[in-house]
Structure formats: structure tokens, C-alpha cells
CSV table of C-alpha atoms in Angstrom, one decimal:
chain,number,residue,atom,x,y,z
A,235,MET,CA,90.8,111.1,67.3
A,236,SER,CA,90.4,114.6,66.0
A,237,VAL,CA,89.2,117.4,68.2
A,238,ALA,CA,88.3,121.0,67.3
A,239,ILE,CA,89.9,123.5,69.7
A,240,GLY,CA,89.6,127.2,68.9
A,241,GLY,CA,88.3,126.5,65.5
A,242,ASP,CA,91.4,124.4,64.6
A,243,GLU,CA,91.3,120.6,64.2
A,244,THR,CA,94.0,118.9,66.2
A,245,GLY,CA,94.9,115.2,66.8
A,246,GLY,CA,94.6,113.9,70.4
A,247,PHE,CA,97.0,111.7,72.3
A,248,VAL,CA,95.6,108.2,72.5
A,249,GLY,CA,96.5,105.6,75.2
A,250,ASP,CA,95.5,102.0,75.8
A,251,VAL,CA,96.9,100.3,78.9
A,252,GLY,CA,96.6,96.6,78.7
A,253,THR,CA,97.6,93.6,80.8
A,254,ALA,CA,100.7,92.7,78.7
A,255,SER,CA,101.3,95.7,76.5
A,256,SER,CA,100.4,99.4,76.4
A,257,LYS,CA,100.0,101.4,73.2
A,258,PHE,CA,100.3,105.1,72.8
A,259,GLY,CA,100.2,107.4,69.8
A,260,MET,CA,98.5,110.3,68.1
A,261,GLY,CA,95.0,110.3,66.7
A,262,GLY,CA,94.7,110.0,63.0
A,263,GLU,CA,97.9,107.9,62.6
A,264,ASN,CA,97.8,104.2,61.4
A,265,GLU,CA,99.7,102.7,64.3
A,266,PRO,CA,100.9,103.6,67.8
A,267,LYS,CA,104.2,105.4,68.1
A,268,CYS,CA,105.0,104.0,71.5
A,269,VAL,CA,104.5,100.4,72.6
A,270,LEU,CA,105.5,99.5,76.2
A,271,ASN,CA,105.6,96.2,78.1
A,272,SER,CA,102.9,96.7,80.7
A,273,ARG,CA,104.5,94.3,83.2
A,274,LEU,CA,107.0,96.3,85.1
A,275,GLY,CA,109.6,95.2,87.7
A,276,CYS,CA,109.3,97.0,91.0
A,277,VAL,CA,112.4,97.2,93.1
A,278,PHE,CA,112.2,97.7,96.9
A,279,ASP,CA,114.8,97.9,99.5
A,280,GLY,CA,114.7,95.3,102.3
A,281,ALA,CA,112.7,97.3,104.9
A,282,THR,CA,110.1,98.6,102.5
A,283,TYR,CA,109.5,95.2,100.9
A,284,ALA,CA,109.1,93.6,104.3
A,285,LYS,CA,106.6,96.2,105.3
A,286,ARG,CA,104.6,95.7,102.1
A,287,ARG,CA,104.7,91.9,102.6
A,288,GLY,CA,103.6,92.3,106.2
A,289,THR,CA,106.6,90.6,107.9
A,290,ALA,CA,109.5,91.8,110.0
A,291,ASP,CA,112.2,89.8,108.1
A,292,ASP,CA,114.0,92.1,105.7
A,293,SER,CA,117.1,90.0,105.2
A,294,LEU,CA,115.9,87.7,102.4
A,295,PRO,CA,115.4,89.2,99.0
A,296,GLU,CA,112.5,87.9,97.0
A,297,LEU,CA,111.7,87.7,93.3
A,298,ARG,CA,108.2,86.9,92.1
A,299,GLU,CA,105.1,88.1,90.1
A,300,LEU,CA,102.2,89.6,92.0
A,301,THR,CA,98.9,87.8,91.7
A,302,ALA,CA,95.3,88.7,92.4
A,303,GLU,CA,95.6,87.6,96.0
A,304,ASP,CA,98.3,90.2,96.6
A,305,TYR,CA,95.9,93.0,95.7
A,306,GLU,CA,93.2,91.9,98.1
A,307,LEU,CA,92.7,94.2,101.0
A,308,PRO,CA,93.3,92.6,104.4
A,309,ASP,CA,90.5,92.8,107.0
A,310,ASP,CA,92.6,95.0,109.3
A,311,TYR,CA,93.9,97.3,106.5
A,312,PRO,CA,93.2,101.0,107.5
A,313,ALA,CA,90.4,102.6,105.4
A,314,ARG,CA,91.6,105.4,103.0
A,315,LEU,CA,89.9,107.6,100.4
A,316,HIS,CA,91.1,105.1,97.7
A,317,LYS,CA,90.9,101.5,98.6
A,318,ARG,CA,94.4,100.2,97.7
A,319,SER,CA,96.3,97.0,98.5
A,320,PRO,CA,99.5,97.2,100.6
A,321,TRP,CA,101.5,97.0,97.4
A,322,VAL,CA,100.1,100.2,95.9
A,323,THR,CA,101.6,103.4,97.3
A,324,PRO,CA,98.9,105.3,99.3
A,325,PRO,CA,98.2,109.0,98.4
A,326,GLN,CA,99.6,110.3,101.7
A,327,ALA,CA,102.7,108.0,101.7
A,328,ALA,CA,105.8,109.3,103.4
A,329,VAL,CA,109.0,109.8,101.4
A,330,GLY,CA,110.8,106.5,100.9
A,331,ALA,CA,107.6,104.4,100.8
A,332,ALA,CA,107.6,104.4,97.0
A,333,PRO,CA,109.5,101.8,94.9
A,334,LYS,CA,113.2,102.2,94.7
A,335,ALA,CA,113.2,101.7,90.9
A,336,TRP,CA,111.0,100.6,88.0
A,337,LEU,CA,112.2,98.1,85.4
A,338,GLU,CA,110.7,98.1,81.9
A,339,GLY,CA,111.6,96.0,78.9
A,340,ASP,CA,113.4,92.8,79.6
A,341,VAL,CA,111.9,92.5,83.0
A,342,ALA,CA,113.0,88.9,83.6
A,343,GLY,CA,116.7,89.7,83.0
A,344,LEU,CA,116.7,93.0,84.8
A,345,ALA,CA,114.9,91.6,87.8
A,346,ALA,CA,117.2,88.6,88.0
A,347,ARG,CA,120.2,91.0,88.1
A,348,ARG,CA,118.6,92.8,91.0
A,349,LEU,CA,118.2,89.5,92.9
A,350,GLN,CA,121.9,89.0,92.5
A,351,LYS,CA,122.4,92.3,94.3
A,352,LYS,CA,120.2,91.1,97.2
A,353,GLU,CA,117.4,93.4,96.2
A,354,SER,CA,113.7,92.4,96.3
A,355,CYS,CA,111.8,92.8,93.0
A,356,VAL,CA,108.2,92.0,92.1
A,357,VAL,CA,106.7,92.0,88.7
A,358,ARG,CA,103.5,94.1,88.6
A,359,SER,CA,100.8,94.5,85.9
A,360,PRO,CA,98.2,97.3,85.7
A,361,LEU,CA,95.4,94.9,85.2
A,362,VAL,CA,94.8,91.8,87.3
A,363,ASP,CA,91.9,89.5,86.2
A,364,GLY,CA,90.7,92.2,83.9
A,365,GLN,CA,90.5,94.9,86.6
A,366,TYR,CA,92.7,97.9,87.1
A,367,ASP,CA,94.2,97.0,90.5
A,368,ASP,CA,97.6,98.7,90.3
A,369,TRP,CA,97.4,102.4,89.6
A,370,ASP,CA,101.0,102.9,90.4
A,371,VAL,CA,101.9,100.9,87.2
A,372,VAL,CA,99.2,102.8,85.2
A,373,GLU,CA,100.8,106.1,86.3
A,374,GLU,CA,104.3,104.9,85.5
A,375,LEU,CA,103.3,103.7,82.0
A,376,TRP,CA,101.6,107.0,81.1
A,377,SER,CA,104.6,108.9,82.5
A,378,ARG,CA,107.0,106.9,80.3
A,379,ALA,CA,104.7,107.4,77.2
A,380,PHE,CA,104.6,111.1,77.7
A,381,SER,CA,108.3,111.2,78.1
A,382,ARG,CA,109.1,109.1,75.0
A,383,MET,CA,106.7,111.1,72.9
A,384,THR,CA,108.2,114.3,74.2
A,385,ILE,CA,104.8,115.9,75.0
A,386,GLN,CA,103.0,116.8,78.2
A,387,GLY,CA,99.4,116.1,79.1
A,388,ARG,CA,98.4,119.8,78.7
A,389,ASP,CA,99.7,119.9,75.2
A,390,GLN,CA,97.0,117.7,73.6
A,391,PRO,CA,93.5,116.4,74.4
A,392,VAL,CA,93.8,112.8,75.7
A,393,LEU,CA,91.7,109.8,74.7
A,394,ALA,CA,92.2,106.8,77.1
A,395,ALA,CA,90.7,103.4,76.5
A,396,TYR,CA,89.5,101.3,79.4
A,397,PRO,CA,87.8,97.8,79.7
A,398,SER,CA,84.2,97.7,78.4
A,399,TRP,CA,82.9,96.5,81.8
A,400,GLY,CA,84.6,99.3,83.8
A,401,ASP,CA,82.4,101.0,86.4
A,402,ALA,CA,82.1,104.6,87.7
A,403,ASP,CA,84.8,104.1,90.3
A,404,LEU,CA,87.3,103.1,87.6
A,405,ARG,CA,86.5,106.1,85.5
A,406,ALA,CA,86.7,108.5,88.5
A,407,THR,CA,90.2,107.2,89.4
A,408,TYR,CA,91.4,107.3,85.8
A,409,LEU,CA,90.2,110.9,85.4
A,410,GLU,CA,91.8,111.9,88.7
A,411,LEU,CA,95.1,110.4,87.5
A,412,LEU,CA,95.1,112.2,84.2
A,413,PHE,CA,93.9,115.6,85.4
A,414,GLU,CA,95.7,115.8,88.8
A,415,THR,CA,99.0,114.0,88.1
A,416,PHE,CA,99.6,114.9,84.4
A,417,GLY,CA,97.7,118.2,84.2
A,418,CYS,CA,95.7,117.2,81.2
A,419,ASP,CA,93.3,119.9,80.0
A,420,ALA,CA,90.8,117.7,78.1
A,421,VAL,CA,90.3,113.9,78.6
A,422,TYR,CA,87.8,111.5,77.2
A,423,LEU,CA,87.5,107.9,78.4
A,424,ALA,CA,86.2,105.4,75.8
A,425,ARG,CA,85.3,101.7,76.2
A,426,ASN,CA,87.5,99.3,74.3
A,427,ALA,CA,84.6,97.6,72.5
A,428,SER,CA,83.3,100.9,71.1
A,429,LEU,CA,86.7,101.8,69.8
A,430,ALA,CA,87.1,98.4,68.2
A,431,ALA,CA,83.7,98.7,66.5
A,432,PHE,CA,84.5,102.1,65.1
A,433,ALA,CA,87.9,100.9,63.9
A,434,ALA,CA,86.0,98.3,61.8
A,435,GLY,CA,83.7,100.9,60.4
A,436,ARG,CA,80.7,99.7,62.4
A,437,ALA,CA,78.5,101.6,64.9
A,438,SER,CA,76.9,98.4,66.0
A,439,ALA,CA,78.8,95.1,66.5
A,440,LEU,CA,79.5,92.1,68.7
A,441,VAL,CA,83.1,92.6,69.7
A,442,VAL,CA,85.2,89.6,70.8
A,443,ASP,CA,88.5,90.8,72.5
A,444,CYS,CA,91.1,88.2,73.4
A,445,GLY,CA,93.8,89.8,75.5
A,446,ALA,CA,96.6,88.5,77.7
A,447,GLY,CA,94.5,88.4,80.9
A,448,THR,CA,90.9,87.9,79.7
A,449,THR,CA,88.7,87.1,76.8
A,450,SER,CA,85.5,89.2,76.6
A,451,VAL,CA,82.5,89.5,74.4
A,452,SER,CA,80.7,92.9,74.3
A,453,PRO,CA,77.7,94.0,72.4
A,454,VAL,CA,77.9,97.5,70.9
A,455,VAL,CA,74.7,99.3,69.7
A,456,ASP,CA,75.0,102.7,68.0
A,457,GLY,CA,78.4,103.3,69.6
A,458,TYR,CA,77.3,102.4,73.1
A,459,VAL,CA,78.4,99.3,75.0
A,460,LEU,CA,75.6,97.3,76.6
A,461,THR,CA,77.5,96.6,79.8
A,462,ARG,CA,75.0,94.2,81.1
A,463,GLY,CA,75.5,92.1,78.1
A,464,CYS,CA,79.3,91.9,78.5
A,465,ARG,CA,80.7,88.4,79.2
A,466,THR,CA,84.3,87.9,80.4
A,467,SER,CA,86.5,84.8,80.9
A,468,LEU,CA,89.8,84.8,82.7
A,469,ARG,CA,91.2,82.6,80.0
A,470,GLY,CA,93.4,84.7,77.7
A,471,GLY,CA,96.9,84.7,76.3
A,472,ASP,CA,98.5,84.2,79.7
A,473,HIS,CA,96.4,81.1,80.3
A,474,LEU,CA,97.5,79.7,76.9
A,475,ASP,CA,101.2,80.5,77.8
A,476,ALA,CA,100.9,78.6,81.1
A,477,THR,CA,99.1,75.6,79.4
A,478,LEU,CA,101.7,75.5,76.6
A,479,SER,CA,104.6,75.8,79.1
A,480,ALA,CA,103.3,72.8,81.1
A,481,ALA,CA,102.9,70.8,77.8
A,482,VAL,CA,106.4,71.6,76.7
A,483,THR,CA,107.8,70.7,80.1
A,484,LYS,CA,106.1,67.4,79.9
A,485,LEU,CA,107.6,66.7,76.5
A,486,LEU,CA,111.0,67.5,77.9
A,487,GLY,CA,110.6,64.9,80.6
A,488,GLY,CA,109.8,67.3,83.4
A,489,ALA,CA,112.7,69.6,82.7
A,490,GLU,CA,111.6,73.3,82.5
A,491,PRO,CA,113.0,75.2,79.5
A,492,VAL,CA,115.6,77.8,80.5
A,493,PRO,CA,114.8,81.4,79.5
A,494,ARG,CA,117.3,83.8,77.8
A,495,ALA,CA,117.6,85.8,81.0
A,496,ALA,CA,118.9,82.7,82.9
A,497,LEU,CA,121.3,81.8,80.1
A,498,ARG,CA,123.0,85.2,80.4
A,499,LEU,CA,123.4,84.7,84.1
A,500,GLY,CA,124.6,81.2,84.5
A,501,GLY,CA,122.2,78.9,82.7
A,502,ARG,CA,120.4,76.0,84.4
A,503,THR,CA,122.2,76.6,87.7
A,504,ALA,CA,121.0,80.2,87.9
A,505,TYR,CA,117.5,79.3,86.8
A,506,ASP,CA,117.0,76.6,89.4
A,507,ALA,CA,118.0,79.1,92.1
A,508,TRP,CA,115.2,81.4,91.2
A,509,PRO,CA,111.9,81.3,93.3
A,510,PRO,CA,109.2,79.0,91.8
A,511,ALA,CA,106.8,81.8,91.2
A,512,PHE,CA,109.3,83.8,89.1
A,513,ARG,CA,110.2,80.6,87.2
A,514,ALA,CA,106.6,80.2,86.2
A,515,PHE,CA,106.5,83.8,85.0
A,516,CYS,CA,109.6,83.2,82.8
A,517,GLY,CA,108.3,79.9,81.6
A,518,ARG,CA,105.4,81.8,80.0
A,519,GLU,CA,107.8,84.1,78.3
A,520,VAL,CA,109.8,81.2,76.8
A,521,VAL,CA,106.9,79.6,75.0
A,522,ARG,CA,105.2,82.8,73.9
A,523,ASP,CA,107.2,82.8,70.6
A,524,LEU,CA,106.1,79.2,70.0
A,525,LYS,CA,102.5,80.2,70.6
A,526,GLU,CA,102.6,83.2,68.3
A,527,SER,CA,104.5,81.4,65.5
A,528,TYR,CA,102.9,78.0,65.3
A,529,CYS,CA,99.6,77.7,67.2
A,530,VAL,CA,96.4,78.1,65.3
A,531,VAL,CA,92.6,77.8,66.0
A,532,PRO,CA,91.1,75.1,63.7
A,533,LYS,CA,88.1,76.0,61.5
A,534,ALA,CA,86.0,73.4,63.3
A,535,TRP,CA,86.1,72.1,66.9
A,536,GLY,CA,88.4,69.1,67.3
A,537,LEU,CA,89.6,69.3,63.7
A,538,ALA,CA,93.2,68.0,63.3
A,539,VAL,CA,95.9,70.6,62.3
A,540,GLY,CA,98.3,69.7,59.6
A,541,LEU,CA,101.9,70.7,60.1
A,542,LYS,CA,104.2,71.6,57.3
A,543,ALA,CA,107.4,69.6,56.9
A,544,ASP,CA,109.6,72.6,57.6
A,545,ARG,CA,107.6,73.6,60.7
A,546,LYS,CA,107.7,70.4,62.8
A,547,ASP,CA,110.5,71.5,65.2
A,548,PHE,CA,110.9,74.5,67.4
A,549,GLU,CA,114.2,75.4,69.0
A,550,LEU,CA,114.0,76.8,72.6
A,551,PRO,CA,116.4,79.6,73.8
A,552,ASP,CA,118.8,77.0,75.4
A,553,GLY,CA,119.1,75.1,72.1
A,554,THR,CA,116.7,72.3,73.0
A,555,THR,CA,114.5,71.2,70.1
A,556,VAL,CA,110.8,70.5,70.7
A,557,GLY,CA,108.9,68.3,68.3
A,558,LEU,CA,105.6,70.0,67.4
A,559,THR,CA,102.5,67.9,67.5
A,560,SER,CA,98.9,68.6,66.5
A,561,ASP,CA,97.9,69.0,70.1
A,562,LEU,CA,100.5,71.7,70.7
A,563,ALA,CA,99.5,73.6,67.5
A,564,ARG,CA,95.8,73.6,68.4
A,565,MET,CA,96.4,74.7,72.0
A,566,PRO,CA,94.4,77.9,71.5
A,567,GLU,CA,91.2,75.8,71.5
A,568,ALA,CA,91.5,76.0,75.3
A,569,LEU,CA,90.0,79.5,75.1
A,570,PHE,CA,86.7,78.0,73.9
A,571,GLU,CA,86.5,75.1,76.3
A,572,GLU,CA,83.9,75.2,79.0
A,573,ALA,CA,85.5,76.0,82.4
A,574,PRO,CA,85.3,73.1,84.9
A,575,ALA,CA,82.4,73.4,87.3
A,576,PRO,CA,83.4,74.0,90.9
A,577,PRO,CA,83.3,71.0,93.2
A,578,ALA,CA,80.0,70.3,94.9
A,579,ALA,CA,79.8,71.3,98.6
A,580,ALA,CA,79.8,68.4,101.0
A,581,PRO,CA,76.4,67.7,102.5
A,582,ALA,CA,75.8,69.0,106.0
A,583,PRO,CA,76.0,66.4,108.7
A,584,ALA,CA,72.6,65.2,109.9
């Protein structure tokens, strides 16, 4: 991105907030200068967490990952200017309603240590099912990016990427965040598919984007995304991680692999004490290296995958060795399988 301001050409600050990772850098450079883990740990004290959860019990700490159901607005939730779930801090929140701390990086290990201190921690992602649902996380990621790049929003024009199927409400909220919170003087919002097509040197293209949360196909014509032609599937990298984790657990006789975070805090005993929802989150982290190192998409549907002699075993963080099979290696084929049809409704009684 290069912008002419006052007759001089200057590179803009570019940001792309995704489900699993967020990338920030300066326009005209070959790669981002700042890459952050988009999944942040959010620490609450007992009373604030109980209020967010909608219960009166603040004695039991909890550790889990928020899902799409957590961001749904209850029927009795008071209407506000911005429709937000109880987990997102409202604009007029009183002091003390905000999270106690944000955890970034090794979220699993940092969150587990907070649990040992009897503090509640939830793992939050800016996008849920391909939609920006947690603007608190988006704001925190941009704040950390500006801080690490040692610049401010008013120093450079800003280019922010957003999902190709984003609507006007999303753009309005994003612009409000960048202008009002970070004081940006110039902001341009660009759809992901358009940027991908331009990066490949094409003004018109059919862009297939496989991310952590979703897989999408978007048509681009002369630089414009035809939003009505966008198709999105909720099967992405996270779906593959969950499927691969279940397959590895089955190969181990039902024993879930222990992540590195648990090995540093007591091994299998500490891991078994974690809540099931957080163990599922860590289980995806364990097999992610296996997916990125060994899994492939065959050239034809159903084609067998040959394994090299020196790549038939994979060692898990706890030292357990998993024997790789052709089915494990071709697990990414699940992205192209047809989703099962919903069950048929029962006929009405006569």
C-alpha cells in the first residue's frame, strides 16, 4: 500500500486480523513485521466472571474457550447502541467491568497458571464462525500491533483487511474503532479476496481462502468482490485439528495426548484436572504440528498417499509415538467433503 500525502509517497500500516493469527506490517514490504496469536486469554476476577456468565456463584474458577453460543444475545439482554454479547465490554461499562488481564502467546500455558491461582480465564477469538463477534479482542490486537511497531494510528494511513462477505455494520464498527479509539487520520477497509487477487497480479480471479475458522470461495471482477457469489463453509483449519485430534486419541486407545502446557505443570495429572472444554482447545494445539508437517491433499479424490520411510512416525510432546497412516496424512480431504444433511423433521401427528 502506497499513499500520496502532500505530494510525497508514503507506505501505509496494514493489518489483517484473522481467527488464529493476525498479521501487521508496512505497505511495500515483502512480509509482515508483527504476527500475533489472535486467540487471547481473558482473565476475570470471580465477581466479574460470575456476572458475565449470568450466575451468582463466584467461588469456582473456570477455564474454557468461548464458542459461538457464548456470543449470542439473550432475549432479556438490554438493548444498546452496539449489540454485544455479555462477554464483550459495553461502551458505557463502569470501571472494573473490563478484563483483569489479557494473555497472548502461549495461551494454554498462561491460562493454566491462572487457574492454579484460582482465577477464571476464557480463551477468546476475534472471529467466530467467520464473523467479527468480539471487538474487545480486535481492539487489543491492534493496540499490541501499534505498540510493537512503535507507531501510532495518526502516524500512517491504515489499510485494514476484513472478510469478503462483511456487511455495512461490520465496516461501520471497524471504522469507529480505528478512528475513535486509535485516532487514525486515514483508513481504508479492503476485502480479503480483493487483496489476494491483487497479490497474485490479477484484477479478476476466483479466490479460495482456507483459514482457521472458515473456508470461502469469492469471485473478484475488476478488483470488486461479488458478495452475492461468496460461498462460505465452517470447515477450516480448526475443524481439521479437531478431526485429527479425535483420530490420534483413537489410535492411542482413548488416551488424549498431553500438551506441553500440562507437561510443565504436572503432566497427565494436571491435564486431567482441566475442564473438558479447555482440554479440547489444547488437543487441537497438540496435533497442529502433525497437520502442518505431514498432512497433504491428494491430487485426486480418494487417491492413496504414499509415506516416506523416514516420515512414518510422529512424536507427541509427551514422548508418545504415533504411527502415521494414509488416512491421517490425507485428513485435509475433509474440507472438500459434503456436509451431512440435517435430520428430517418428524411428521406432525394426524
